[in-house]
Amino acid sequence: MKAMVLNSCQSIEQEPLKLTERKIPPLQHHQVLIEVNACGVCRTDLHTVEGEIIPPSLPIIPGHEVVGRIVKRGAKVHQKNIGDRVGVPWFYSSCGECSYCRQNRENLCSRARYTGFNVDGGYAEFMAAHEKSCYLLPDNYQDMEIAPLLCGGVVGYRAFRLSDIKPGQILGLYGFGSSAHIILQVAKFLQITTFVFTRSSPHRHQAELLGADWVGPPQQPPPELHHSAVVFTPAGESVPLALSNTRKGGIVSLGGIYMSDIPSFKYNLLWEERQVRSTANSTPQDVNDFLNFARTHKITSVVETFPLDSANQVLTKVKHSQLPAGAVLVMDD
Ligand SMILES: [Zn+2]
Ligand SMILES: [Zn+2]
């Protein structure tokens, strides 16, 4: 099979992902073999490839918004069938035994493993995955439409829920990449007013098209303060900015796995019970809840598709925010 393999972490301009011919992975008893149709490209892949977060062992095949069909089952697979269309998200597995796992906070498990980071992911024609790491996908989406929902959507949904925003309130969204595209629509379905702050004028245009109630560049004051915010940009300076636009008692929820240093700010910004909280990955429950939401609320994925072997070029565009929307690698037929 063809795969884009990371042998050593380097700047994306060095094209560290190498198109490689690999053997189709053998299956363990609880694994299924997925013929990958599409794999979303997430900013976390860029952070992995460039070594801002370093995979515990190399080589690794990145990719954690994997969509495909099961073509083979291990001997002890009971819940998935050949022909099932499944997705594999970023959260792959956890230990199942620690205090976090026992409280359904698997995202905090120290032994959690992540797709395309601890185990080979979907920048390949085939992927082996534990049957419990695969989720049946709603039928009302094409492969390339559902791919960005598996990380951008799921992790964004967790960050959104951690913001504790309520129907009728105003939510600030900072940055307008793949996650924010999706969460804006979730918020609208739930009758939440949305203010979008983004530097990129194509992204501001996208936000308007998707129905944002107010759109502006980050430094522009919104028409009124928002109740809570979700920050999707990896720029640490967004945190004090979002706090300065947040009402008393509001939450600024950080949706990214990686963020540059947050500049120091006056206590006054946090005063009056404002909170800043980070979002660590997602739990299996988040995946199920979000896929159920997407089943009943059709979310428009704004995506551009690219061939598998262009992964380096696509990640370069992600790095420089040159994509107006999400990117998805699609495999040849
Ligand atoms: Zn655990
Ligand atoms: Zn991701």
XYZ file of C-alpha atoms and ligand atoms in Angstrom:
335
model
C 0.000 0.000 0.000
C 1.020 3.608 -0.447
C 1.574 5.677 2.680
C 3.002 9.075 3.567
C 5.517 8.158 6.268
C 7.210 10.445 8.795
C 10.747 9.176 9.473
C 12.032 12.235 11.317
C 10.375 15.440 12.491
C 11.438 18.410 10.390
C 10.134 21.712 9.170
C 7.387 21.033 6.625
C 9.344 22.923 3.961
C 11.857 20.020 4.048
C 9.001 17.716 2.937
C 9.491 15.240 5.802
C 6.610 12.983 4.732
C 7.882 10.402 2.263
C 5.652 8.506 -0.130
C 6.488 4.905 0.747
C 5.343 1.484 -0.414
C 4.435 -0.491 2.714
C 3.004 -3.919 3.425
C -0.682 -3.886 4.363
C -0.598 -4.038 8.186
C -1.296 -7.450 9.771
C -4.294 -7.567 12.129
C -4.324 -8.288 15.829
C -7.348 -10.180 17.153
C -9.421 -7.097 18.008
C -8.445 -5.063 14.974
C -10.125 -4.384 11.679
C -8.467 -3.440 8.413
C -9.847 -0.240 6.946
C -9.495 0.664 3.299
C -9.067 4.410 3.667
C -11.117 6.599 1.342
C -10.361 9.992 2.841
C -8.282 11.466 5.641
C -8.652 14.999 6.899
C -5.579 17.146 7.443
C -5.455 18.714 10.894
C -3.123 21.335 12.308
C -2.032 18.739 14.879
C -0.508 16.770 11.990
C 1.634 19.803 11.244
C 2.685 20.070 14.907
C 3.574 16.351 14.819
C 5.501 16.507 11.560
C 7.448 19.569 12.682
C 8.161 18.077 16.116
C 6.311 20.588 18.303
C 4.724 17.471 19.718
C 7.007 14.497 19.217
C 5.659 11.022 18.492
C 7.044 8.455 20.970
C 8.433 6.378 18.138
C 9.227 6.865 14.481
C 8.525 6.142 11.708
C 4.826 6.924 11.979
C 2.022 7.456 9.480
C 0.101 10.606 10.512
C -3.590 11.259 9.956
C -6.426 11.113 12.464
C -9.557 12.055 10.554
C -9.728 8.706 8.839
C -12.756 7.588 6.836
C -12.959 4.225 5.137
C -14.598 0.831 4.897
C -13.784 -2.300 6.824
C -12.378 -4.922 4.472
C -11.082 -7.498 6.964
C -11.672 -8.438 10.598
C -9.423 -9.906 13.274
C -10.492 -13.187 14.904
C -12.083 -11.534 17.959
C -13.891 -8.601 16.359
C -17.563 -8.711 17.335
C -19.019 -5.223 16.975
C -17.933 -4.246 13.477
C -18.622 -5.900 10.145
C -16.978 -6.074 6.772
C -18.388 -3.262 4.642
C -19.085 -0.924 7.590
C -18.128 2.664 6.876
C -16.151 3.854 9.882
C -14.148 6.810 11.090
C -11.066 6.796 13.297
C -10.560 9.975 15.328
C -7.534 11.383 17.177
C -8.280 9.578 20.462
C -7.320 5.973 19.808
C -7.318 4.176 23.168
C -6.629 4.519 26.874
C -5.594 2.167 29.680
C -9.127 1.628 30.989
C -7.853 1.213 34.558
C -6.621 4.537 35.928
C -8.742 6.933 37.993
C -9.392 9.114 34.926
C -10.481 6.218 32.753
C -12.811 5.001 35.500
C -14.494 8.435 35.552
C -14.942 8.487 31.763
C -12.204 11.099 31.479
C -10.128 8.921 29.178
C -8.789 12.054 27.492
C -6.675 12.639 30.618
C -5.288 9.092 30.823
C -1.479 9.138 30.918
C -1.412 6.007 28.825
C -3.867 7.254 26.187
C -2.774 6.661 22.620
C -3.545 8.824 19.629
C -4.134 7.981 16.001
C -1.337 9.011 13.678
C 0.855 9.736 16.699
C 1.168 6.566 18.794
C -0.313 4.273 16.145
C -0.193 4.563 12.372
C -2.955 6.765 10.996
C -4.774 7.475 7.786
C -2.251 9.064 5.430
C -2.252 5.655 3.760
C -4.364 3.399 1.599
C -5.039 1.014 4.499
C -5.046 1.295 8.266
C -5.408 -1.306 11.020
C -7.413 -0.145 14.044
C -8.923 -1.657 17.170
C -12.632 -2.146 16.573
C -13.386 0.103 19.577
C -11.343 2.911 18.024
C -13.616 2.919 14.954
C -16.995 4.634 14.922
C -19.870 3.936 12.565
C -20.522 7.087 10.566
C -23.837 8.782 9.780
C -25.064 8.080 6.242
C -25.953 11.670 5.432
C -22.347 12.711 4.730
C -19.899 11.907 1.966
C -16.467 10.639 3.011
C -14.767 13.971 2.451
C -17.540 15.810 4.304
C -17.360 13.688 7.436
C -13.534 13.536 7.684
C -13.070 17.013 9.249
C -15.807 16.264 11.751
C -13.683 13.509 13.308
C -11.118 15.818 14.901
C -11.962 19.420 14.137
C -15.579 18.593 14.906
C -15.159 16.295 17.895
C -12.467 18.265 19.732
C -14.203 21.517 18.807
C -17.430 20.127 20.238
C -15.695 19.283 23.507
C -14.196 22.795 23.685
C -17.623 24.218 22.867
C -19.276 22.238 25.674
C -16.515 23.253 28.091
C -17.391 26.890 27.352
C -20.717 26.208 29.084
C -22.523 28.466 26.615
C -26.326 28.367 26.702
C -29.007 28.938 24.047
C -29.784 32.633 23.734
C -26.274 33.671 24.769
C -23.403 35.042 22.685
C -20.338 32.913 21.904
C -17.052 34.365 20.644
C -15.052 32.205 18.228
C -11.382 33.134 17.795
C -9.767 31.800 14.642
C -11.818 30.301 11.864
C -10.208 27.054 10.766
C -11.843 23.674 10.399
C -13.108 23.419 14.012
C -14.631 26.871 14.086
C -16.426 26.279 10.760
C -18.155 23.342 12.398
C -18.763 24.817 15.835
C -20.303 27.967 14.374
C -22.963 25.742 12.818
C -23.460 23.745 16.026
C -23.977 27.023 17.895
C -26.498 28.239 15.339
C -28.488 25.000 15.578
C -28.667 25.630 19.334
C -29.850 29.249 18.977
C -26.570 30.703 20.189
C -25.430 34.027 18.741
C -21.903 33.896 17.300
C -19.185 36.532 17.007
C -16.209 35.427 14.887
C -12.771 37.026 15.242
C -10.234 36.183 12.571
C -7.311 37.883 10.918
C -7.909 36.201 7.562
C -10.295 37.995 5.248
C -11.228 34.785 3.313
C -12.104 33.239 6.690
C -14.212 36.275 7.614
C -16.039 35.815 4.342
C -16.605 32.106 5.086
C -17.918 32.944 8.549
C -20.412 35.376 7.053
C -21.542 32.782 4.514
C -22.115 30.274 7.304
C -24.263 32.761 9.178
C -22.058 34.306 11.867
C -23.924 37.148 13.572
C -20.867 39.401 13.674
C -17.459 39.011 12.052
C -14.350 41.105 12.501
C -10.578 41.141 12.805
C -9.240 40.232 16.277
C -8.483 43.784 17.384
C -11.893 45.141 16.446
C -14.212 45.467 19.454
C -17.417 43.433 19.028
C -20.789 45.232 19.246
C -21.199 43.864 22.785
C -19.314 41.515 25.111
C -19.840 37.783 24.587
C -20.820 35.402 27.387
C -18.119 32.833 26.660
C -15.578 32.095 23.969
C -13.777 29.263 22.260
C -10.262 30.036 21.068
C -9.182 27.896 18.126
C -6.168 29.890 16.997
C -2.790 28.631 18.271
C -1.750 32.233 19.030
C -1.398 32.758 22.787
C -2.209 36.468 22.519
C -5.800 35.489 21.697
C -6.349 34.495 25.331
C -6.138 37.955 26.968
C -7.978 39.363 23.967
C -10.842 36.890 24.371
C -10.955 37.561 28.127
C -11.228 41.284 27.472
C -14.338 40.619 25.351
C -15.925 38.193 27.853
C -18.676 39.090 30.299
C -18.406 38.519 34.045
C -18.490 34.830 34.959
C -17.781 33.723 31.394
C -15.447 30.975 30.244
C -12.710 31.183 27.643
C -12.262 27.623 26.421
C -9.091 26.810 24.494
C -9.641 24.307 21.705
C -6.102 23.728 20.477
C -3.682 20.990 21.456
C -0.816 23.401 20.935
C -0.603 27.123 21.685
C 2.220 29.640 21.680
C 3.046 31.312 25.008
C 0.232 33.360 26.470
C 1.459 36.896 27.184
C 1.099 38.073 30.775
C -1.999 40.109 31.457
C -3.605 42.092 34.236
C -5.584 40.161 36.837
C -8.421 42.504 36.044
C -9.101 40.498 32.863
C -9.726 37.353 34.881
C -11.396 39.085 37.813
C -15.152 38.678 38.297
C -15.037 34.917 37.940
C -13.961 34.674 34.359
C -12.243 31.361 33.653
C -9.737 30.072 31.145
C -9.692 26.342 30.534
C -7.969 24.087 28.070
C -9.446 21.185 26.164
C -7.407 18.009 26.157
C -8.298 15.897 23.148
C -11.625 14.099 23.485
C -13.264 11.052 25.012
C -15.096 8.212 23.239
C -18.296 9.764 24.632
C -17.492 13.056 22.876
C -17.101 11.196 19.581
C -20.411 9.388 20.008
C -22.242 12.520 21.143
C -20.923 14.630 18.312
C -21.587 12.015 15.619
C -25.138 11.728 16.972
C -25.507 15.497 16.792
C -24.207 15.459 13.209
C -26.645 12.686 12.323
C -29.604 14.890 13.184
C -28.137 18.303 12.314
C -26.530 18.364 8.878
C -23.266 20.243 9.150
C -21.751 21.785 6.048
C -18.087 20.856 5.731
C -16.142 23.373 3.738
C -13.334 21.251 2.330
C -10.874 21.084 -0.491
C -9.577 17.660 -1.560
C -6.015 16.702 -2.476
C -4.241 13.477 -3.482
C -2.413 11.517 -0.761
C 1.051 12.280 -2.121
C 0.513 16.038 -1.760
C 0.406 15.866 2.068
C 3.584 17.951 2.487
C 2.236 20.705 0.246
C -1.142 20.673 1.988
C 0.485 20.933 5.424
C 2.581 23.833 4.143
C -0.643 25.594 3.204
C -2.067 24.805 6.646
C 1.057 26.297 8.227
C 0.655 29.548 6.333
C -3.156 29.635 6.622
C -3.428 29.519 2.839
C -6.458 27.258 2.758
C -9.852 28.949 2.863
C -11.302 25.790 4.408
C -10.429 22.320 5.656
C -8.256 19.985 3.600
C -8.893 16.306 2.997
C -6.576 13.781 1.373
C -8.470 11.386 -0.862
C -7.164 8.060 -2.103
C -7.182 6.973 -5.732
C -9.875 4.473 -6.655
Zn -6.282 5.387 31.929
Zn -6.761 16.916 14.823
